[in-house]
Amino acid sequence: MNEFSFIEYLRKRVPHSFKVAVGIGDDAAVLKKLGSGNLVVSTDMLVEDVDFVLNKLGPEKIGRKALAVNLSDLAAMGAEPVAFVLTIGKPKHVSTRWLERFYDGLLKLAKQYKVDCIGGDFSGAKEFSVSVTILGKARRVVSRSGAKAGDWIGVTGSLGGSILKHHYDFTPRIREGLFLAGNCFANAIIDISDGLVQDLSHLLEASRAGAVLELDKIPVSADALRMERRDRSKHAKQTCPSRQALEQALSDGEDFELLFTAPPRKKILLEKSWRRKFPKVSLAWIGRIEGKKPLIRWVLKGKVIPAPKLSKQGFTHF
Ligand code: ADP
Ligand code: MG
């Protein structure tokens, strides 16, 4: 298959919902009016050997992840996904069969989240890369800058050890984001892509606020604990249990959970409605917003402790 026959294959294969007036096959796509609310736009890119190794992660998983990371960004704004376009850099070592399987993973997730693939572009490249641009809508947008002194800090799911599998099979928290935004439950939301401490720092800087975090309330994932057990049996002498897992929960990237702040008067109702709406998604309160300087104060069992030393500070591309 050449580029044009592959685009023709996509045109026939990709379903379009009622939202789409013109889909794949023209010079641009056309969406019907979104109704009231704001148009929310986000883009995120994955590059071979930077974000994944081609023959370690299968094509379906890479396709799924390319869309999932974008859905996570919309979730963190309290937006509902509508449609997306994607641009692919295709090297010679990627076959059209591989690309078909990439679209299998991508379109399966698109169907689950009712988000339309409405176009894209191909270019030749040395490495495989994919950049998705996603459009969403939101009646009430929640930015990362709205945290207020006194707010509780909440986090969905559990953290750390995403490298085992969570980084590609995570569930984008769209419904949870809509719930937090729609009921004015959250003053600020960010998704955890660079690690809890790093992303909380982004939220604090944007909000011009500080935080107190309770170390013993951090929800450590089963995979982080599993990795720790594995490493401990390798180095039998290591003594301090759950130290490594906790550090991973604080600094590993790609958890794609939501970190948010909620005004105290909303906390009880939020918890009650949460348990009813999301019985399978845990919710942990890990601290409070306090002060105006974007610093984190650490507390363990009610006592102030020095900031935990993290061996890595989260990932940056520069
Ligand atoms: P143009 O020359 O106008 O850029 P293309 O030949 O690149 O047109 O694309 C033709 C149609 O196919 C367009 O609707 C475009 O959005 C769609 N398309 C191209 N590449 C992709 C892709 N990788 N995934 C989905 N749709 C694509
Ligand atoms: Mg093109």
Short mmCIF file of C-alpha atoms and ligand atoms in Angstrom, two decimals:
data_model
loop_
_atom_site.label_atom_id
_atom_site.label_comp_id
_atom_site.label_asym_id
_atom_site.label_seq_id
_atom_site.Cartn_x
_atom_site.Cartn_y
_atom_site.Cartn_z
CA MET A 1 0.00 0.00 0.00
CA ASN A 2 1.25 3.50 -0.76
CA GLU A 3 0.29 6.68 1.13
CA PHE A 4 -2.83 7.35 -0.92
CA SER A 5 -4.16 3.81 -0.82
CA PHE A 6 -3.56 3.82 2.94
CA ILE A 7 -5.54 7.07 3.29
CA GLU A 8 -8.30 5.50 1.17
CA TYR A 9 -8.21 2.47 3.49
CA LEU A 10 -8.56 4.85 6.47
CA ARG A 11 -11.37 6.81 4.81
CA LYS A 12 -13.39 3.60 4.44
CA ARG A 13 -12.44 2.22 7.82
CA VAL A 14 -12.87 5.16 10.19
CA PRO A 15 -16.48 5.64 11.35
CA HIS A 16 -17.92 9.14 11.73
CA SER A 17 -20.54 10.12 14.23
CA PHE A 18 -23.28 12.74 13.94
CA LYS A 19 -20.72 15.36 15.09
CA VAL A 20 -18.82 15.24 11.80
CA ALA A 21 -19.99 17.13 8.68
CA VAL A 22 -16.84 16.38 6.63
CA GLY A 23 -14.37 13.70 7.73
CA ILE A 24 -11.29 12.06 6.20
CA GLY A 25 -10.91 12.67 2.44
CA ASP A 26 -11.14 16.42 1.93
CA ASP A 27 -8.67 19.27 2.43
CA ALA A 28 -9.97 19.88 5.94
CA ALA A 29 -12.51 18.34 8.29
CA VAL A 30 -15.71 20.09 9.34
CA LEU A 31 -17.43 19.61 12.68
CA LYS A 32 -21.03 20.54 13.35
CA LYS A 33 -21.59 23.21 16.00
CA LEU A 34 -20.64 21.96 19.44
CA GLY A 35 -23.54 23.63 21.26
CA SER A 36 -22.83 25.98 24.12
CA GLY A 37 -19.58 25.99 26.08
CA ASN A 38 -15.91 26.39 25.31
CA LEU A 39 -13.80 24.69 22.66
CA VAL A 40 -10.82 23.03 24.39
CA VAL A 41 -7.74 22.04 22.36
CA SER A 42 -4.71 19.99 23.32
CA THR A 43 -1.87 18.22 21.52
CA ASP A 44 0.67 15.63 22.57
CA MET A 45 3.39 13.82 20.65
CA LEU A 46 5.13 10.45 21.00
CA VAL A 47 8.49 9.75 19.34
CA GLU A 48 10.22 6.41 18.81
CA ASP A 49 13.17 5.82 21.18
CA VAL A 50 12.22 8.88 23.27
CA ASP A 51 8.74 7.89 24.44
CA PHE A 52 8.77 4.19 23.52
CA VAL A 53 10.89 1.52 21.87
CA LEU A 54 9.18 0.30 18.71
CA ASN A 55 9.62 -3.45 19.06
CA LYS A 56 9.12 -3.54 22.83
CA LEU A 57 5.63 -2.02 22.80
CA GLY A 58 3.29 -3.44 20.16
CA PRO A 59 1.67 -1.16 17.55
CA GLU A 60 -1.81 -1.45 19.13
CA LYS A 61 -0.45 -0.21 22.46
CA ILE A 62 1.37 2.72 20.87
CA GLY A 63 -1.80 3.68 18.96
CA ARG A 64 -3.86 3.48 22.12
CA LYS A 65 -1.36 5.51 24.11
CA ALA A 66 -1.10 8.26 21.44
CA LEU A 67 -4.79 9.02 21.96
CA ALA A 68 -4.96 8.19 25.68
CA VAL A 69 -2.38 10.82 26.70
CA ASN A 70 -4.43 13.44 24.85
CA LEU A 71 -7.66 12.30 26.51
CA SER A 72 -5.91 12.64 29.86
CA ASP A 73 -5.13 16.30 29.10
CA LEU A 74 -8.79 16.99 28.30
CA ALA A 75 -9.81 15.19 31.51
CA ALA A 76 -7.56 17.56 33.46
CA MET A 77 -9.50 20.54 32.03
CA GLY A 78 -12.89 19.02 32.80
CA ALA A 79 -13.60 18.72 29.08
CA GLU A 80 -15.49 16.15 27.03
CA PRO A 81 -13.62 14.80 23.97
CA VAL A 82 -15.17 15.53 20.57
CA ALA A 83 -12.71 14.76 17.75
CA PHE A 84 -9.01 14.53 16.89
CA VAL A 85 -6.53 14.73 14.03
CA LEU A 86 -3.12 13.02 13.97
CA THR A 87 0.16 13.49 12.17
CA ILE A 88 2.44 10.51 11.66
CA GLY A 89 6.14 10.43 10.81
CA LYS A 90 6.60 7.10 9.02
CA PRO A 91 10.04 5.58 8.61
CA LYS A 92 10.76 2.84 6.06
CA HIS A 93 11.10 0.23 8.84
CA VAL A 94 7.40 0.63 9.72
CA SER A 95 5.19 -1.49 7.43
CA THR A 96 1.58 -0.71 6.46
CA ARG A 97 0.56 -3.85 8.38
CA TRP A 98 2.19 -2.35 11.47
CA LEU A 99 0.32 0.94 10.81
CA GLU A 100 -3.00 -0.91 10.48
CA ARG A 101 -2.42 -2.45 13.89
CA PHE A 102 -1.46 0.98 15.27
CA TYR A 103 -4.88 2.24 14.08
CA ASP A 104 -6.56 -0.87 15.63
CA GLY A 105 -5.41 0.27 19.09
CA LEU A 106 -6.11 3.94 18.43
CA LEU A 107 -9.60 3.49 16.97
CA LYS A 108 -10.67 1.00 19.64
CA LEU A 109 -10.03 3.60 22.35
CA ALA A 110 -11.63 6.30 20.16
CA LYS A 111 -14.80 4.22 20.00
CA GLN A 112 -14.84 3.70 23.78
CA TYR A 113 -14.58 7.44 24.38
CA LYS A 114 -16.91 8.38 21.49
CA VAL A 115 -14.28 10.65 19.95
CA ASP A 116 -14.07 10.92 16.12
CA CYS A 117 -10.88 10.61 14.07
CA ILE A 118 -11.44 13.36 11.47
CA GLY A 119 -8.12 13.62 9.65
CA GLY A 120 -4.38 13.67 9.73
CA ASP A 121 -1.20 13.75 7.73
CA PHE A 122 1.76 11.54 6.87
CA SER A 123 5.36 12.44 6.30
CA GLY A 124 8.47 10.31 5.85
CA ALA A 125 10.79 10.36 8.87
CA LYS A 126 13.85 8.67 10.36
CA GLU A 127 11.94 7.60 13.49
CA PHE A 128 8.29 6.78 13.96
CA SER A 129 6.41 9.65 15.58
CA VAL A 130 2.77 10.45 16.17
CA SER A 131 1.24 13.73 17.22
CA VAL A 132 -2.44 13.86 18.10
CA THR A 133 -4.39 17.12 18.35
CA ILE A 134 -7.63 16.70 20.20
CA LEU A 135 -10.69 18.94 20.41
CA GLY A 136 -13.08 18.89 23.31
CA LYS A 137 -15.84 20.96 24.82
CA ALA A 138 -16.43 22.15 28.35
CA ARG A 139 -19.16 24.12 30.04
CA ARG A 140 -16.94 24.88 33.01
CA VAL A 141 -13.22 24.66 32.39
CA VAL A 142 -10.98 23.92 35.38
CA SER A 143 -7.42 25.17 34.96
CA ARG A 144 -4.39 24.34 37.11
CA SER A 145 -4.30 27.88 38.49
CA GLY A 146 -7.43 27.96 40.65
CA ALA A 147 -6.23 26.33 43.92
CA LYS A 148 -7.19 28.33 47.04
CA ALA A 149 -5.73 28.31 50.57
CA GLY A 150 -7.62 25.75 52.65
CA ASP A 151 -8.46 23.48 49.68
CA TRP A 152 -8.03 19.75 50.13
CA ILE A 153 -5.64 18.07 47.69
CA GLY A 154 -7.07 14.92 46.15
CA VAL A 155 -5.69 12.30 43.79
CA THR A 156 -7.47 9.57 41.81
CA GLY A 157 -6.21 5.97 41.62
CA SER A 158 -2.74 5.04 42.82
CA LEU A 159 0.75 6.16 41.84
CA GLY A 160 4.18 4.82 40.85
CA GLY A 161 5.50 1.84 38.92
CA SER A 162 3.75 2.84 35.68
CA ILE A 163 6.69 1.49 33.70
CA LEU A 164 5.44 -2.08 34.24
CA LYS A 165 2.28 -1.53 32.17
CA HIS A 166 0.14 1.35 33.43
CA HIS A 167 1.88 3.85 31.08
CA TYR A 168 0.12 2.27 28.10
CA ASP A 169 -3.01 0.65 29.56
CA PHE A 170 -4.23 3.43 31.87
CA THR A 171 -7.82 4.65 31.80
CA PRO A 172 -8.06 8.35 30.90
CA ARG A 173 -10.10 9.98 33.68
CA ILE A 174 -12.58 11.79 31.43
CA ARG A 175 -15.70 10.97 33.44
CA GLU A 176 -13.98 11.87 36.69
CA GLY A 177 -12.76 15.18 35.22
CA LEU A 178 -16.26 16.06 34.01
CA PHE A 179 -17.66 15.18 37.43
CA LEU A 180 -15.11 17.33 39.29
CA ALA A 181 -15.65 20.29 36.95
CA GLY A 182 -19.39 20.00 36.43
CA ASN A 183 -20.33 20.10 40.09
CA CYS A 184 -17.80 22.84 40.98
CA PHE A 185 -16.11 20.21 43.14
CA ALA A 186 -12.62 21.17 41.98
CA ASN A 187 -10.90 24.58 42.00
CA ALA A 188 -7.86 23.27 40.10
CA ILE A 189 -6.98 20.05 38.23
CA ILE A 190 -3.81 18.73 36.57
CA ASP A 191 -3.08 15.26 35.22
CA ILE A 192 -0.01 13.51 36.62
CA SER A 193 2.24 12.90 33.63
CA ASP A 194 5.62 13.98 35.04
CA GLY A 195 5.31 12.62 38.60
CA LEU A 196 3.25 13.75 41.59
CA VAL A 197 5.78 16.18 43.09
CA GLN A 198 6.62 17.78 39.75
CA ASP A 199 2.99 18.16 38.65
CA LEU A 200 1.88 19.43 42.05
CA SER A 201 4.66 22.02 41.78
CA HIS A 202 3.24 23.11 38.40
CA LEU A 203 -0.19 23.48 39.96
CA LEU A 204 1.20 25.42 42.95
CA GLU A 205 3.19 27.79 40.74
CA ALA A 206 0.19 28.45 38.51
CA SER A 207 -2.04 29.01 41.55
CA ARG A 208 0.58 31.04 43.52
CA ALA A 209 0.00 28.79 46.49
CA GLY A 210 1.83 26.32 48.72
CA ALA A 211 0.87 22.90 50.07
CA VAL A 212 1.28 20.61 53.03
CA LEU A 213 1.44 16.93 52.02
CA GLU A 214 0.98 13.92 54.29
CA LEU A 215 3.53 11.32 53.31
CA ASP A 216 1.53 8.43 54.77
CA LYS A 217 -1.56 9.33 52.70
CA ILE A 218 0.12 8.96 49.28
CA PRO A 219 -1.63 6.10 47.42
CA VAL A 220 1.21 3.80 46.37
CA SER A 221 0.32 1.46 43.49
CA ALA A 222 0.54 -2.33 43.64
CA ASP A 223 3.02 -2.20 40.75
CA ALA A 224 5.37 0.14 42.66
CA LEU A 225 5.26 -2.28 45.61
CA ARG A 226 5.84 -5.21 43.27
CA MET A 227 8.92 -3.52 41.78
CA GLU A 228 10.24 -2.86 45.25
CA ARG A 229 9.80 -6.48 46.34
CA ARG A 230 11.56 -7.63 43.18
CA ASP A 231 14.51 -5.27 43.74
CA ARG A 232 14.72 -6.19 47.44
CA SER A 233 15.08 -9.87 46.68
CA LYS A 234 17.91 -8.90 44.27
CA HIS A 235 19.75 -6.83 46.89
CA ALA A 236 18.98 -8.83 50.02
CA LYS A 237 20.58 -6.25 52.29
CA GLN A 238 18.21 -3.38 51.53
CA THR A 239 16.44 -2.69 54.80
CA CYS A 240 13.94 0.11 54.61
CA PRO A 241 10.64 -1.38 53.36
CA SER A 242 8.31 0.64 51.11
CA ARG A 243 10.83 3.48 50.85
CA GLN A 244 11.51 2.78 47.18
CA ALA A 245 7.84 2.28 46.32
CA LEU A 246 6.92 5.55 48.01
CA GLU A 247 9.66 7.39 46.16
CA GLN A 248 8.32 5.97 42.90
CA ALA A 249 4.81 7.13 43.78
CA LEU A 250 6.18 10.64 44.30
CA SER A 251 8.36 10.90 41.24
CA ASP A 252 7.57 8.31 38.52
CA GLY A 253 5.92 9.83 35.47
CA GLU A 254 3.00 8.59 33.36
CA ASP A 255 0.50 7.81 36.12
CA PHE A 256 -2.13 9.83 34.20
CA GLU A 257 -4.22 10.18 37.34
CA LEU A 258 -5.94 13.46 38.23
CA LEU A 259 -4.50 15.67 40.95
CA PHE A 260 -7.00 18.30 42.07
CA THR A 261 -7.91 20.69 44.84
CA ALA A 262 -11.38 20.93 46.37
CA PRO A 263 -12.87 23.60 48.65
CA PRO A 264 -13.44 22.23 52.20
CA ARG A 265 -17.18 22.88 52.16
CA LYS A 266 -17.53 20.50 49.18
CA LYS A 267 -15.45 17.62 50.54
CA ILE A 268 -18.13 15.49 52.19
CA LEU A 269 -20.58 15.72 49.30
CA LEU A 270 -17.78 15.07 46.82
CA GLU A 271 -16.73 11.89 48.65
CA LYS A 272 -20.28 10.61 48.89
CA SER A 273 -21.09 11.20 45.23
CA TRP A 274 -17.69 9.82 44.22
CA ARG A 275 -18.27 6.47 45.90
CA ARG A 276 -21.63 6.20 44.18
CA LYS A 277 -20.41 7.24 40.71
CA PHE A 278 -16.93 5.70 40.66
CA PRO A 279 -16.96 2.71 43.02
CA LYS A 280 -13.89 1.22 41.32
CA VAL A 281 -11.71 4.34 41.30
CA SER A 282 -10.04 5.15 44.59
CA LEU A 283 -9.81 8.72 45.82
CA ALA A 284 -7.15 9.79 48.32
CA TRP A 285 -6.81 13.07 50.21
CA ILE A 286 -3.10 13.72 50.45
CA GLY A 287 -2.87 17.23 51.89
CA ARG A 288 -4.06 20.83 51.89
CA ILE A 289 -3.28 24.07 50.09
CA GLU A 290 -1.68 26.66 52.37
CA GLY A 291 0.24 29.93 52.02
CA LYS A 292 1.26 31.86 48.92
CA LYS A 293 4.72 30.49 48.11
CA PRO A 294 4.77 27.47 45.78
CA LEU A 295 6.52 25.24 48.31
CA ILE A 296 5.63 21.81 49.68
CA ARG A 297 5.80 21.19 53.42
CA TRP A 298 5.92 17.50 54.38
CA VAL A 299 4.16 15.91 57.32
CA LEU A 300 4.30 12.34 58.61
CA LYS A 301 1.75 11.26 61.23
CA GLY A 302 1.14 14.89 62.17
CA LYS A 303 4.83 15.85 62.48
CA VAL A 304 6.76 18.08 60.08
CA ILE A 305 9.57 16.14 58.35
CA PRO A 306 12.30 17.12 55.86
CA ALA A 307 11.34 16.86 52.17
CA PRO A 308 11.89 13.29 50.96
CA LYS A 309 15.00 13.10 48.75
CA LEU A 310 14.01 11.99 45.28
CA SER A 311 16.66 10.43 43.08
CA LYS A 312 14.90 11.67 39.97
CA GLN A 313 12.98 14.89 39.60
CA GLY A 314 10.61 13.90 36.80
CA PHE A 315 11.30 13.81 33.09
CA THR A 316 12.02 16.75 30.81
CA HIS A 317 12.65 16.71 27.05
CA PHE A 318 15.16 19.61 27.06
P1 ADP B 1 -3.44 17.14 1.77
O1 ADP B 1 -2.61 16.99 0.55
O2 ADP B 1 -4.56 18.12 1.62
O3 ADP B 1 -2.61 17.34 3.02
P2 ADP B 1 -3.64 14.34 2.34
O4 ADP B 1 -3.47 13.52 1.12
O5 ADP B 1 -2.51 14.45 3.29
O6 ADP B 1 -4.21 15.75 1.92
O7 ADP B 1 -4.89 13.81 3.17
C1 ADP B 1 -6.11 13.49 2.57
C2 ADP B 1 -7.14 13.21 3.61
O8 ADP B 1 -6.73 12.14 4.45
C3 ADP B 1 -7.37 14.38 4.55
O9 ADP B 1 -8.74 14.39 4.90
C4 ADP B 1 -6.54 14.05 5.75
O10 ADP B 1 -7.06 14.66 6.92
C5 ADP B 1 -6.64 12.54 5.77
N1 ADP B 1 -5.44 11.92 6.37
C6 ADP B 1 -4.17 12.03 5.92
N2 ADP B 1 -3.32 11.36 6.71
C7 ADP B 1 -4.06 10.82 7.70
C8 ADP B 1 -3.77 10.05 8.86
N3 ADP B 1 -2.52 9.69 9.18
N4 ADP B 1 -4.80 9.66 9.66
C9 ADP B 1 -6.05 10.04 9.37
N5 ADP B 1 -6.39 10.78 8.31
C10 ADP B 1 -5.43 11.16 7.47
MG MG B 2 -1.38 15.97 3.95
#
